[in-house]
CSV table of C-alpha atoms in Angstrom, one decimal:
chain,number,residue,atom,x,y,z
A,1,MET,CA,-25.2,-28.1,28.9
A,2,LYS,CA,-23.7,-29.1,25.5
A,3,VAL,CA,-21.3,-27.2,23.3
A,4,LYS,CA,-19.9,-28.1,19.8
A,5,VAL,CA,-16.2,-27.8,19.2
A,6,LYS,CA,-14.7,-27.7,15.8
A,7,LEU,CA,-11.0,-28.4,15.4
A,8,PHE,CA,-8.9,-27.3,12.4
A,9,ALA,CA,-5.5,-27.7,11.0
A,10,ILE,CA,-2.8,-28.9,13.5
A,11,LEU,CA,-5.4,-29.3,16.3
A,12,ARG,CA,-7.7,-31.4,14.1
A,13,GLU,CA,-4.8,-33.6,13.0
A,14,ARG,CA,-3.6,-34.1,16.6
A,15,VAL,CA,-7.0,-35.1,17.9
A,16,GLY,CA,-7.9,-37.1,14.8
A,17,ALA,CA,-11.3,-35.6,14.6
A,18,GLY,CA,-12.8,-32.3,13.5
A,19,ASP,CA,-16.1,-32.2,15.4
A,20,LEU,CA,-16.7,-32.9,19.0
A,21,THR,CA,-19.7,-32.4,21.2
A,22,LEU,CA,-19.0,-32.0,25.0
A,23,ASP,CA,-21.0,-31.7,28.1
A,24,ILE,CA,-19.7,-28.8,30.3
A,25,GLU,CA,-20.8,-27.1,33.4
A,26,ASP,CA,-23.0,-24.0,33.3
A,27,GLY,CA,-20.8,-20.9,33.6
A,28,SER,CA,-17.8,-22.4,31.9
A,29,THR,CA,-15.6,-20.0,29.9
A,30,VAL,CA,-13.8,-20.6,26.6
A,31,ALA,CA,-10.5,-21.0,28.7
A,32,ASP,CA,-12.2,-23.6,30.9
A,33,LEU,CA,-13.2,-25.6,27.9
A,34,TRP,CA,-9.7,-25.4,26.5
A,35,ARG,CA,-8.2,-26.7,29.7
A,36,ARG,CA,-10.7,-29.5,29.8
A,37,LEU,CA,-9.9,-30.5,26.2
A,38,GLN,CA,-6.2,-30.5,26.9
A,39,GLN,CA,-6.7,-32.9,29.7
A,40,THR,CA,-8.8,-35.2,27.5
A,41,TYR,CA,-6.4,-34.9,24.5
A,42,PRO,CA,-2.8,-34.2,25.8
A,43,LYS,CA,-1.6,-33.9,22.2
A,44,LEU,CA,-3.4,-30.5,22.0
A,45,ASN,CA,-0.5,-29.1,24.1
A,46,VAL,CA,1.4,-27.6,21.2
A,47,PRO,CA,4.3,-25.8,22.8
A,48,GLY,CA,4.4,-22.1,22.2
A,49,ILE,CA,1.2,-22.1,20.1
A,50,ARG,CA,-0.8,-18.8,20.2
A,51,LEU,CA,-4.5,-19.5,19.9
A,52,LEU,CA,-7.4,-17.2,19.1
A,53,TYR,CA,-10.9,-18.1,20.2
A,54,ALA,CA,-14.2,-18.0,18.2
A,55,VAL,CA,-17.7,-18.6,19.4
A,56,ASN,CA,-20.5,-18.9,16.9
A,57,GLN,CA,-18.0,-17.6,14.2
A,58,ASN,CA,-17.0,-14.4,16.1
A,59,TYR,CA,-13.7,-13.9,17.8
A,60,VAL,CA,-14.0,-13.6,21.6
A,61,SER,CA,-11.8,-13.4,24.6
A,62,PRO,CA,-10.9,-16.6,26.5
A,63,ASN,CA,-13.0,-15.2,29.4
A,64,GLU,CA,-16.2,-15.5,27.3
A,65,VAL,CA,-18.9,-17.5,29.1
A,66,LEU,CA,-20.4,-20.2,27.0
A,67,LYS,CA,-24.1,-20.9,26.4
A,68,ASP,CA,-25.8,-24.1,25.5
A,69,MET,CA,-25.1,-25.3,21.9
A,70,ASP,CA,-22.5,-22.7,21.3
A,71,GLU,CA,-20.1,-23.5,18.4
A,72,VAL,CA,-16.5,-23.1,19.7
A,73,VAL,CA,-13.4,-23.0,17.6
A,74,PHE,CA,-9.8,-22.8,18.9
A,75,VAL,CA,-8.1,-20.9,16.1
A,76,PRO,CA,-4.4,-21.9,15.5
A,77,PRO,CA,-2.2,-19.3,13.8
A,78,VAL,CA,-3.6,-18.5,10.3
A,79,SER,CA,-1.7,-18.8,7.1
A,80,GLY,CA,0.4,-15.6,7.2
A,81,GLY,CA,3.1,-16.8,9.6
A,82,GLU,CA,6.3,-18.7,9.7
A,83,ALA,CA,6.6,-22.5,10.0
A,84,CYS,CA,5.6,-24.0,13.3
A,85,PHE,CA,7.4,-27.3,13.8
A,86,ALA,CA,6.3,-27.8,17.3
B,1,MET,CA,-17.9,-11.3,-3.9
B,2,PHE,CA,-16.2,-13.1,-1.0
B,3,ARG,CA,-15.7,-16.7,-1.6
B,4,VAL,CA,-13.9,-19.8,-0.2
B,5,THR,CA,-13.8,-22.6,-2.7
B,6,ASP,CA,-12.1,-25.8,-3.5
B,7,ARG,CA,-12.1,-25.0,-7.3
B,8,PRO,CA,-9.4,-23.2,-9.2
B,9,LEU,CA,-9.6,-19.4,-9.0
B,10,ASP,CA,-10.3,-17.2,-12.1
B,11,LEU,CA,-8.7,-13.7,-12.0
B,12,GLN,CA,-10.9,-12.4,-14.8
B,13,GLU,CA,-14.0,-13.3,-12.9
B,14,LEU,CA,-12.9,-11.1,-10.0
B,15,VAL,CA,-11.8,-8.2,-12.2
B,16,ASP,CA,-15.2,-8.4,-14.1
B,17,PHE,CA,-16.9,-8.3,-10.7
B,18,VAL,CA,-15.2,-5.1,-9.6
B,19,THR,CA,-15.5,-3.3,-13.0
B,20,ASP,CA,-17.3,-0.1,-12.4
B,21,PRO,CA,-17.8,3.0,-14.6
B,22,GLU,CA,-16.7,5.2,-11.7
B,23,ALA,CA,-13.4,3.4,-11.5
B,24,GLY,CA,-10.1,4.5,-13.1
B,25,ALA,CA,-8.0,1.9,-11.3
B,26,VAL,CA,-8.1,-1.7,-10.5
B,27,THR,CA,-5.5,-3.5,-8.4
B,28,THR,CA,-5.2,-7.2,-7.9
B,29,PHE,CA,-3.2,-9.4,-5.7
B,30,ILE,CA,-2.6,-13.2,-6.4
B,31,GLY,CA,-0.9,-15.4,-3.8
B,32,THR,CA,0.7,-18.4,-5.5
B,33,THR,CA,2.6,-21.5,-4.3
B,34,ARG,CA,6.3,-21.0,-4.7
B,35,ASN,CA,8.8,-23.8,-5.0
B,36,ASN,CA,10.8,-23.0,-1.9
B,37,ASN,CA,10.4,-21.7,1.7
B,38,GLU,CA,13.1,-21.2,4.3
B,39,GLY,CA,15.4,-23.5,2.6
B,40,ARG,CA,12.8,-26.3,2.1
B,41,LYS,CA,11.9,-27.6,-1.4
B,42,VAL,CA,8.2,-27.1,-1.5
B,43,ILE,CA,6.0,-29.7,-3.3
B,44,ALA,CA,2.6,-28.1,-2.7
B,45,LEU,CA,0.5,-26.1,-0.1
B,46,GLU,CA,-2.7,-27.4,1.4
B,47,TYR,CA,-5.2,-25.0,2.7
B,48,GLU,CA,-7.9,-25.7,5.2
B,49,ALA,CA,-10.6,-23.2,6.2
B,50,TYR,CA,-13.4,-22.7,8.7
B,51,PRO,CA,-15.5,-21.8,5.7
B,52,GLU,CA,-18.5,-20.1,7.3
B,53,MET,CA,-16.4,-17.9,9.5
B,54,ALA,CA,-13.8,-17.2,6.9
B,55,GLU,CA,-16.4,-15.8,4.5
B,56,LYS,CA,-17.8,-13.7,7.3
B,57,GLU,CA,-14.3,-12.3,8.1
B,58,LEU,CA,-13.7,-11.6,4.4
B,59,ILE,CA,-17.0,-9.6,4.2
B,60,ARG,CA,-16.0,-7.8,7.4
B,61,LEU,CA,-12.6,-6.8,6.1
B,62,GLY,CA,-14.2,-5.6,2.8
B,63,GLU,CA,-16.5,-3.4,4.8
B,64,GLU,CA,-13.5,-2.1,6.8
B,65,ALA,CA,-11.6,-1.3,3.6
B,66,LYS,CA,-14.6,0.7,2.3
B,67,ARG,CA,-14.7,2.7,5.5
B,68,ARG,CA,-11.0,3.5,5.2
B,69,TRP,CA,-10.6,4.2,1.5
B,70,PRO,CA,-12.8,5.6,-1.3
B,71,ILE,CA,-13.0,2.4,-3.2
B,72,CYS,CA,-15.7,1.2,-5.6
B,73,ARG,CA,-15.8,-2.6,-5.2
B,74,MET,CA,-13.8,-5.5,-3.8
B,75,ALA,CA,-13.7,-9.2,-4.5
B,76,ILE,CA,-11.8,-11.9,-2.7
B,77,ALA,CA,-11.6,-15.6,-3.5
B,78,HIS,CA,-9.5,-18.1,-1.5
B,79,ARG,CA,-8.9,-21.6,-2.5
B,80,ILE,CA,-8.8,-24.6,-0.1
B,81,GLY,CA,-7.3,-28.0,-0.6
B,82,PRO,CA,-4.0,-28.7,-2.4
B,83,VAL,CA,-2.5,-25.9,-4.5
B,84,GLN,CA,0.4,-26.8,-6.7
B,85,ILE,CA,3.5,-24.7,-7.6
B,86,THR,CA,2.7,-21.5,-9.5
B,87,GLN,CA,-1.1,-22.0,-8.9
B,88,PRO,CA,-3.1,-19.3,-7.1
B,89,SER,CA,-4.4,-19.8,-3.6
B,90,VAL,CA,-5.9,-16.4,-3.0
B,91,MET,CA,-7.0,-13.5,-5.3
B,92,ILE,CA,-8.1,-10.0,-4.4
B,93,ALA,CA,-9.4,-7.4,-6.8
B,94,VAL,CA,-10.2,-3.8,-5.9
B,95,SER,CA,-11.6,-0.9,-8.0
B,96,ALA,CA,-11.4,2.7,-7.2
B,97,ALA,CA,-11.7,6.1,-8.8
B,98,HIS,CA,-8.0,6.6,-8.2
B,99,ARG,CA,-5.0,4.3,-7.8
B,100,GLU,CA,-3.9,5.3,-4.4
B,101,ALA,CA,-7.0,3.9,-2.7
B,102,ALA,CA,-7.0,0.8,-5.0
B,103,PHE,CA,-3.4,0.0,-4.0
B,104,ALA,CA,-3.9,0.7,-0.3
B,105,ALA,CA,-7.1,-1.3,0.0
B,106,CYS,CA,-5.6,-4.3,-1.9
B,107,ARG,CA,-2.6,-4.3,0.4
B,108,PHE,CA,-4.8,-4.0,3.5
B,109,ALA,CA,-6.9,-7.0,2.3
B,110,ILE,CA,-4.1,-9.4,2.0
B,111,GLU,CA,-2.5,-8.3,5.3
B,112,GLU,CA,-5.9,-8.8,7.0
B,113,ILE,CA,-6.4,-12.2,5.4
B,114,LYS,CA,-3.0,-13.4,6.7
B,115,ARG,CA,-3.7,-11.9,10.1
B,116,ILE,CA,-7.2,-12.8,11.0
B,117,VAL,CA,-9.2,-15.0,8.5
B,118,PRO,CA,-9.4,-18.6,9.7
B,119,ILE,CA,-7.6,-20.3,6.8
B,120,TRP,CA,-4.6,-22.5,7.5
B,121,LYS,CA,-1.8,-23.5,5.3
B,122,LYS,CA,0.1,-26.8,5.5
B,123,GLU,CA,3.4,-26.9,3.5
B,124,VAL,CA,4.2,-30.2,2.0
B,125,PHE,CA,8.0,-30.3,1.3
B,126,GLU,CA,10.6,-32.8,0.3
B,127,GLY,CA,11.0,-34.8,3.6
B,128,GLY,CA,7.9,-33.8,5.5
B,129,GLU,CA,5.1,-31.4,6.1
B,130,VAL,CA,4.4,-28.6,8.5
B,131,TRP,CA,1.5,-26.3,9.4
B,132,ILE,CA,2.6,-22.7,8.8
B,133,GLY,CA,2.0,-20.4,11.7
B,134,THR,CA,3.7,-18.1,14.1
B,135,GLN,CA,4.7,-19.0,17.6
B,136,SER,CA,5.6,-15.5,18.6
B,137,GLY,CA,2.4,-13.5,17.9
B,138,GLU,CA,0.9,-11.3,20.5
B,139,PRO,CA,-1.7,-13.0,22.7
B,140,LEU,CA,-5.3,-11.9,22.2
B,141,ALA,CA,-6.2,-9.1,24.6
B,142,PRO,CA,-9.3,-10.1,26.6
B,143,GLY,CA,-12.5,-8.9,24.9
B,144,LYS,CA,-10.7,-7.5,21.9
B,145,ARG,CA,-11.0,-8.6,18.3
B,146,PRO,CA,-7.5,-9.5,17.0
C,1,MET,CA,6.9,-8.2,-22.0
C,2,PHE,CA,6.6,-4.5,-22.7
C,3,ARG,CA,4.1,-3.7,-25.4
C,4,VAL,CA,2.3,-0.7,-26.9
C,5,THR,CA,-0.7,-1.9,-28.9
C,6,ASP,CA,-3.9,-0.7,-30.5
C,7,ARG,CA,-5.6,-4.0,-29.6
C,8,PRO,CA,-7.7,-4.8,-26.4
C,9,LEU,CA,-5.5,-5.8,-23.5
C,10,ASP,CA,-5.7,-9.3,-21.9
C,11,LEU,CA,-4.8,-9.4,-18.2
C,12,GLN,CA,-4.4,-13.2,-18.1
C,13,GLU,CA,-1.8,-13.0,-20.8
C,14,LEU,CA,0.3,-10.7,-18.6
C,15,VAL,CA,-0.2,-12.8,-15.5
C,16,ASP,CA,0.8,-15.9,-17.4
C,17,PHE,CA,3.9,-14.2,-18.6
C,18,VAL,CA,5.0,-13.3,-15.1
C,19,THR,CA,4.2,-16.7,-13.6
C,20,ASP,CA,7.3,-18.1,-12.0
C,21,PRO,CA,7.9,-21.1,-9.7
C,22,GLU,CA,10.0,-18.8,-7.5
C,23,ALA,CA,7.1,-16.4,-7.0
C,24,GLY,CA,4.7,-16.4,-4.1
C,25,ALA,CA,3.0,-13.1,-5.1
C,26,VAL,CA,1.7,-11.5,-8.2
C,27,THR,CA,0.3,-7.9,-8.2
C,28,THR,CA,-1.4,-6.3,-11.1
C,29,PHE,CA,-2.6,-2.8,-11.9
C,30,ILE,CA,-5.2,-1.9,-14.5
C,31,GLY,CA,-5.9,1.6,-15.5
C,32,THR,CA,-9.5,2.0,-16.9
C,33,THR,CA,-11.5,4.8,-18.4
C,34,ARG,CA,-13.8,6.2,-15.8
C,35,ASN,CA,-17.0,8.1,-16.6
C,36,ASN,CA,-16.1,11.4,-15.0
C,37,ASN,CA,-13.2,13.7,-14.4
C,38,GLU,CA,-13.0,17.0,-12.6
C,39,GLY,CA,-16.7,17.4,-13.1
C,40,ARG,CA,-16.8,16.6,-16.8
C,41,LYS,CA,-18.9,13.7,-18.1
C,42,VAL,CA,-16.3,11.6,-19.9
C,43,ILE,CA,-17.2,9.7,-23.2
C,44,ALA,CA,-13.9,8.1,-23.9
C,45,LEU,CA,-10.2,8.5,-23.6
C,46,GLU,CA,-7.9,8.5,-26.7
C,47,TYR,CA,-4.3,7.5,-26.2
C,48,GLU,CA,-1.4,8.4,-28.6
C,49,ALA,CA,2.1,7.1,-28.2
C,50,TYR,CA,5.6,7.7,-29.6
C,51,PRO,CA,5.7,3.9,-29.8
C,52,GLU,CA,9.4,3.1,-30.3
C,53,MET,CA,10.4,5.4,-27.5
C,54,ALA,CA,7.5,4.3,-25.2
C,55,GLU,CA,8.6,0.7,-25.4
C,56,LYS,CA,12.2,1.6,-24.7
C,57,GLU,CA,11.1,3.6,-21.7
C,58,LEU,CA,8.9,0.7,-20.5
C,59,ILE,CA,11.9,-1.7,-20.7
C,60,ARG,CA,14.1,0.9,-18.9
C,61,LEU,CA,11.6,1.2,-16.0
C,62,GLY,CA,11.3,-2.5,-15.8
C,63,GLU,CA,15.1,-2.8,-15.4
C,64,GLU,CA,15.1,-0.1,-12.8
C,65,ALA,CA,12.4,-1.9,-10.9
C,66,LYS,CA,14.5,-5.1,-10.9
C,67,ARG,CA,17.4,-3.1,-9.5
C,68,ARG,CA,15.3,-1.6,-6.7
C,69,TRP,CA,13.3,-4.7,-5.6
C,70,PRO,CA,13.7,-8.5,-5.6
C,71,ILE,CA,11.1,-9.2,-8.2
C,72,CYS,CA,10.9,-12.2,-10.6
C,73,ARG,CA,9.2,-10.8,-13.7
C,74,MET,CA,7.3,-7.8,-14.9
C,75,ALA,CA,5.0,-7.2,-17.9
C,76,ILE,CA,3.4,-4.0,-19.1
C,77,ALA,CA,0.9,-3.4,-21.9
C,78,HIS,CA,-0.4,0.0,-22.9
C,79,ARG,CA,-3.2,0.4,-25.3
C,80,ILE,CA,-3.4,3.3,-27.8
C,81,GLY,CA,-6.4,4.7,-29.7
C,82,PRO,CA,-9.9,5.1,-28.2
C,83,VAL,CA,-10.6,3.4,-24.9
C,84,GLN,CA,-14.3,3.3,-23.8
C,85,ILE,CA,-15.6,3.6,-20.2
C,86,THR,CA,-14.6,0.6,-18.0
C,87,GLN,CA,-12.1,-0.6,-20.6
C,88,PRO,CA,-8.4,-1.0,-19.7
C,89,SER,CA,-5.8,1.4,-21.2
C,90,VAL,CA,-2.8,0.1,-19.3
C,91,MET,CA,-2.0,-3.2,-17.5
C,92,ILE,CA,1.0,-4.1,-15.3
C,93,ALA,CA,1.8,-7.5,-13.7
C,94,VAL,CA,4.7,-8.2,-11.4
C,95,SER,CA,5.7,-11.4,-9.7
C,96,ALA,CA,8.0,-11.7,-6.7
C,97,ALA,CA,8.9,-14.2,-4.0
C,98,HIS,CA,7.2,-11.9,-1.4
C,99,ARG,CA,4.3,-9.5,-1.7
C,100,GLU,CA,6.2,-6.4,-0.4
C,101,ALA,CA,8.4,-6.2,-3.5
C,102,ALA,CA,5.5,-7.1,-5.8
C,103,PHE,CA,3.4,-4.2,-4.5
C,104,ALA,CA,6.2,-1.7,-4.5
C,105,ALA,CA,7.4,-2.5,-8.0
C,106,CYS,CA,3.8,-2.4,-9.4
C,107,ARG,CA,3.2,1.0,-7.8
C,108,PHE,CA,6.6,2.3,-9.1
C,109,ALA,CA,5.7,1.1,-12.6
C,110,ILE,CA,2.5,3.0,-12.9
C,111,GLU,CA,4.0,6.1,-11.4
C,112,GLU,CA,6.8,6.0,-13.8
C,113,ILE,CA,4.5,5.4,-16.8
C,114,LYS,CA,2.6,8.5,-15.9
C,115,ARG,CA,5.7,10.5,-15.3
C,116,ILE,CA,8.0,9.7,-18.1
C,117,VAL,CA,6.7,7.3,-20.8
C,118,PRO,CA,5.7,9.2,-24.0
C,119,ILE,CA,2.1,8.3,-24.2
C,120,TRP,CA,-0.6,11.0,-24.2
C,121,LYS,CA,-4.2,11.0,-23.2
C,122,LYS,CA,-7.0,13.0,-24.8
C,123,GLU,CA,-10.2,13.2,-22.8
C,124,VAL,CA,-13.4,13.3,-25.0
C,125,PHE,CA,-16.1,14.6,-22.8
C,126,GLU,CA,-19.7,16.0,-23.2
C,127,GLY,CA,-19.0,19.4,-24.8
C,128,GLY,CA,-15.5,19.1,-25.9
C,129,GLU,CA,-12.1,17.4,-25.7
C,130,VAL,CA,-8.8,18.1,-24.0
C,131,TRP,CA,-5.3,16.8,-23.8
C,132,ILE,CA,-4.5,15.8,-20.3
C,133,GLY,CA,-1.3,17.2,-19.0
C,134,THR,CA,0.2,19.3,-16.3
C,135,GLN,CA,1.1,22.9,-16.6
C,136,SER,CA,2.9,23.1,-13.4
C,137,GLY,CA,5.6,20.4,-13.5
C,138,GLU,CA,9.2,21.0,-12.9
C,139,PRO,CA,11.2,22.0,-15.9
C,140,LEU,CA,13.7,19.5,-17.0
C,141,ALA,CA,17.1,20.1,-15.5
C,142,PRO,CA,19.8,20.5,-18.2
C,143,GLY,CA,21.5,17.2,-19.0
C,144,LYS,CA,19.2,15.2,-16.6
C,145,ARG,CA,16.7,12.4,-17.4
C,146,PRO,CA,13.4,13.5,-16.1
D,1,MET,CA,22.1,19.6,-42.2
D,2,LYS,CA,18.7,17.9,-41.9
D,3,VAL,CA,16.8,16.8,-38.8
D,4,LYS,CA,13.5,14.9,-38.5
D,5,VAL,CA,10.9,16.2,-36.1
D,6,LYS,CA,8.0,14.1,-34.8
D,7,LEU,CA,5.1,15.9,-33.2
D,8,PHE,CA,2.6,14.2,-31.0
D,9,ALA,CA,-0.7,14.9,-29.2
D,10,ILE,CA,-1.5,18.6,-28.7
D,11,LEU,CA,1.6,19.7,-30.8
D,12,ARG,CA,0.7,17.4,-33.7
D,13,GLU,CA,-2.9,18.7,-33.7
D,14,ARG,CA,-1.8,22.3,-33.7
D,15,VAL,CA,0.6,21.9,-36.6
D,16,GLY,CA,-1.7,19.6,-38.5
D,17,ALA,CA,1.2,17.2,-39.2
D,18,GLY,CA,3.2,14.6,-37.3
D,19,ASP,CA,6.4,14.4,-39.3
D,20,LEU,CA,8.6,17.3,-40.4
D,21,THR,CA,12.0,17.4,-42.0
D,22,LEU,CA,13.9,20.7,-41.5
D,23,ASP,CA,17.2,22.1,-42.6
D,24,ILE,CA,19.1,23.7,-39.7
D,25,GLU,CA,22.5,25.2,-39.2
D,26,ASP,CA,25.4,23.1,-37.9
D,27,GLY,CA,25.7,23.5,-34.1
D,28,SER,CA,22.0,24.1,-33.5
D,29,THR,CA,20.7,22.9,-30.2
D,30,VAL,CA,17.3,21.3,-29.3
D,31,ALA,CA,16.3,24.7,-27.9
D,32,ASP,CA,17.3,26.5,-31.1
D,33,LEU,CA,15.2,24.1,-33.1
D,34,TRP,CA,12.2,24.7,-30.8
D,35,ARG,CA,12.5,28.5,-31.2
D,36,ARG,CA,12.7,28.0,-35.0
D,37,LEU,CA,9.6,25.8,-35.0
D,38,GLN,CA,7.6,28.2,-32.9
D,39,GLN,CA,8.4,31.0,-35.4
D,40,THR,CA,7.2,28.8,-38.3
D,41,TYR,CA,4.2,27.6,-36.4
D,42,PRO,CA,3.0,30.2,-33.9
D,43,LYS,CA,0.3,27.8,-32.7
D,44,LEU,CA,3.0,25.7,-31.0
D,45,ASN,CA,3.1,28.5,-28.3
D,46,VAL,CA,0.9,26.6,-25.8
D,47,PRO,CA,0.9,28.9,-22.7
D,48,GLY,CA,2.4,27.3,-19.7
D,49,ILE,CA,3.2,24.0,-21.3
D,50,ARG,CA,6.2,22.1,-19.9
D,51,LEU,CA,8.1,20.2,-22.6
D,52,LEU,CA,10.6,17.4,-22.3
D,53,TYR,CA,13.0,16.8,-25.2
D,54,ALA,CA,14.0,13.6,-26.8
D,55,VAL,CA,16.6,12.9,-29.5
D,56,ASN,CA,16.8,9.5,-31.1
D,57,GLN,CA,14.4,8.2,-28.5
D,58,ASN,CA,16.3,9.3,-25.5
D,59,TYR,CA,15.5,12.2,-23.2
D,60,VAL,CA,18.1,15.0,-23.5
D,61,SER,CA,18.5,18.5,-22.2
D,62,PRO,CA,17.5,21.5,-24.3
D,63,ASN,CA,21.2,22.3,-24.7
D,64,GLU,CA,21.9,19.1,-26.6
D,65,VAL,CA,23.6,19.9,-29.9
D,66,LEU,CA,21.9,18.2,-32.9
D,67,LYS,CA,23.6,16.0,-35.5
D,68,ASP,CA,22.6,15.3,-39.1
D,69,MET,CA,19.5,13.1,-39.4
D,70,ASP,CA,18.7,13.2,-35.7
D,71,GLU,CA,15.1,12.4,-34.8
D,72,VAL,CA,13.8,15.1,-32.4
D,73,VAL,CA,10.6,15.0,-30.4
D,74,PHE,CA,9.2,17.7,-28.2
D,75,VAL,CA,7.4,15.8,-25.5
D,76,PRO,CA,4.3,17.4,-24.1
D,77,PRO,CA,3.1,16.4,-20.7
D,78,VAL,CA,2.4,12.7,-20.6
D,79,SER,CA,-0.8,11.0,-19.5
D,80,GLY,CA,-0.5,11.3,-15.7
D,81,GLY,CA,-1.4,14.9,-15.2
D,82,GLU,CA,-4.4,17.2,-14.9
D,83,ALA,CA,-6.3,18.7,-17.8
D,84,CYS,CA,-4.5,21.4,-19.8
D,85,PHE,CA,-7.0,23.5,-21.6
D,86,ALA,CA,-4.4,26.0,-22.9
C-alpha cells in the first residue's frame, strides 16, 4: 500500500523535499515507517530530537498501524522550545 | 477565528472579532520577534506550518479553553514566513464577562500553541540559523495526545 | 504613556508605544462595558476621574510594575465620561522579553487600577443608576498607602 | 487657614458641587475636616462607605495635619468594586 509523508522544518531541510510517497507493507506502524525513512535518508537521524507523530492531521502514538493513503507527519519540536543545534 | 497566514497580522481585526456585549474584559497576547536570543543577535524569525493541522489544533485548543473557563469568544492568528524584529508572529484575543477568565484562557492559548500546534520557528542570527526546538521534552506516551 | 482622556481609546496606539526590539511578548487588557451586571440590564457606564492624581497613580503603578518584573514598556489609557456597551473604558499594554513578565505586569496593572486609582464608575441601568464601589473594603491603616 | 476640597462621584452628587474652599483651624486633621463637612452637608453620611484620603494628590492617613491651601480629596471606593446602593 502507499502512504504520503510530509516533512517540515529541520526534517524537510535535511531530506531536501517536503512531500514523499512511499510503498510500505500492510500492517506497518508509524514507527516502522520512521525506521524505513531513516535508512533511506540517514540525515533524518537528528541526535536527541523528540518527535511527535500525526496521521491524517491527528496526533497518534508511534504504534499506530497505517492504512492505504494515510498522510503521515513526523512532527519535530514546535516553536516554544530552546535552540536545537543538532 | 483561527487562522494561519503569510500576511501581516492585524490586532484590531482580532479584537473586533471577539467583541461581545456580554464581555467586560478582553485580553490579547502578541508574540513578536526580538533582537536577541541566548546571546545571539537575531536578524529575523522564519515560521513554517503544517497549515491544515495547525488550524485544526487551534480550533481544538479554543474549544478546550471554552470548556475550562467562562469565556465569550477567542481568536488566534499565526503568521508564517519571515517575521522581522518587532513584528508580530502570533496574536490571541479573548473576551469574557470577567477578567480572570480572559487572562487565564489567553495564557492557556499561547502555552498550548507553543506546546502542540505544528508551527516551527527558524532563527536567523548573525553567523547562522537554527531551528528552535527542545531536545529534552518528554517522549509521547503511546496512544496519548501530547 | 499614562493617560486619562474623554476621547475614544485606540489599542494600536498603545501597542505601538510599547513596541520594543528587546520585546518578544506584548500583552494587553481592555475593559469594556458589558450589557448586564448583577442581574441589571446595563445601558452605559459613566466614568469620572480626579485626573491629575489618577495620572500620577498610573505612573506610580507603572514604576512599581517595572520594579517587580523585567518588562520593557507599559502604556495605560483610561477613558472618562459615558462609555457604551462593548466600548473600551481602559486599555493596558505591556511589552517584555518573555511572556511571563508581560502577563504578570498586565494583570497587576488592572488590579491596581481597580484598587487605588481615583476613577469612579457609575452604572446607568434600566430603572436607575448607581455608583459602583465596595462597602466592605478594609479601612485605610493610618499612615499607609492603600 | 484655608483648604480646597474636591468632591467626586457619589460625594459630588450629594453635595451638588465639586469644589469647596473652607476656613479651618490651624492643626486640623483630615478626619477633623471630614467631620466638619458631614455637619455642613448631612447627605455626605453614606452608610457603610469606606473612604480613602488624599492631600495634594497623595494618599494620606486620616490623622494627617493640614496646611494652608492644601487640596483635600475624600476618595470614595474606586471603580473595581460591587454596586453601592447606599
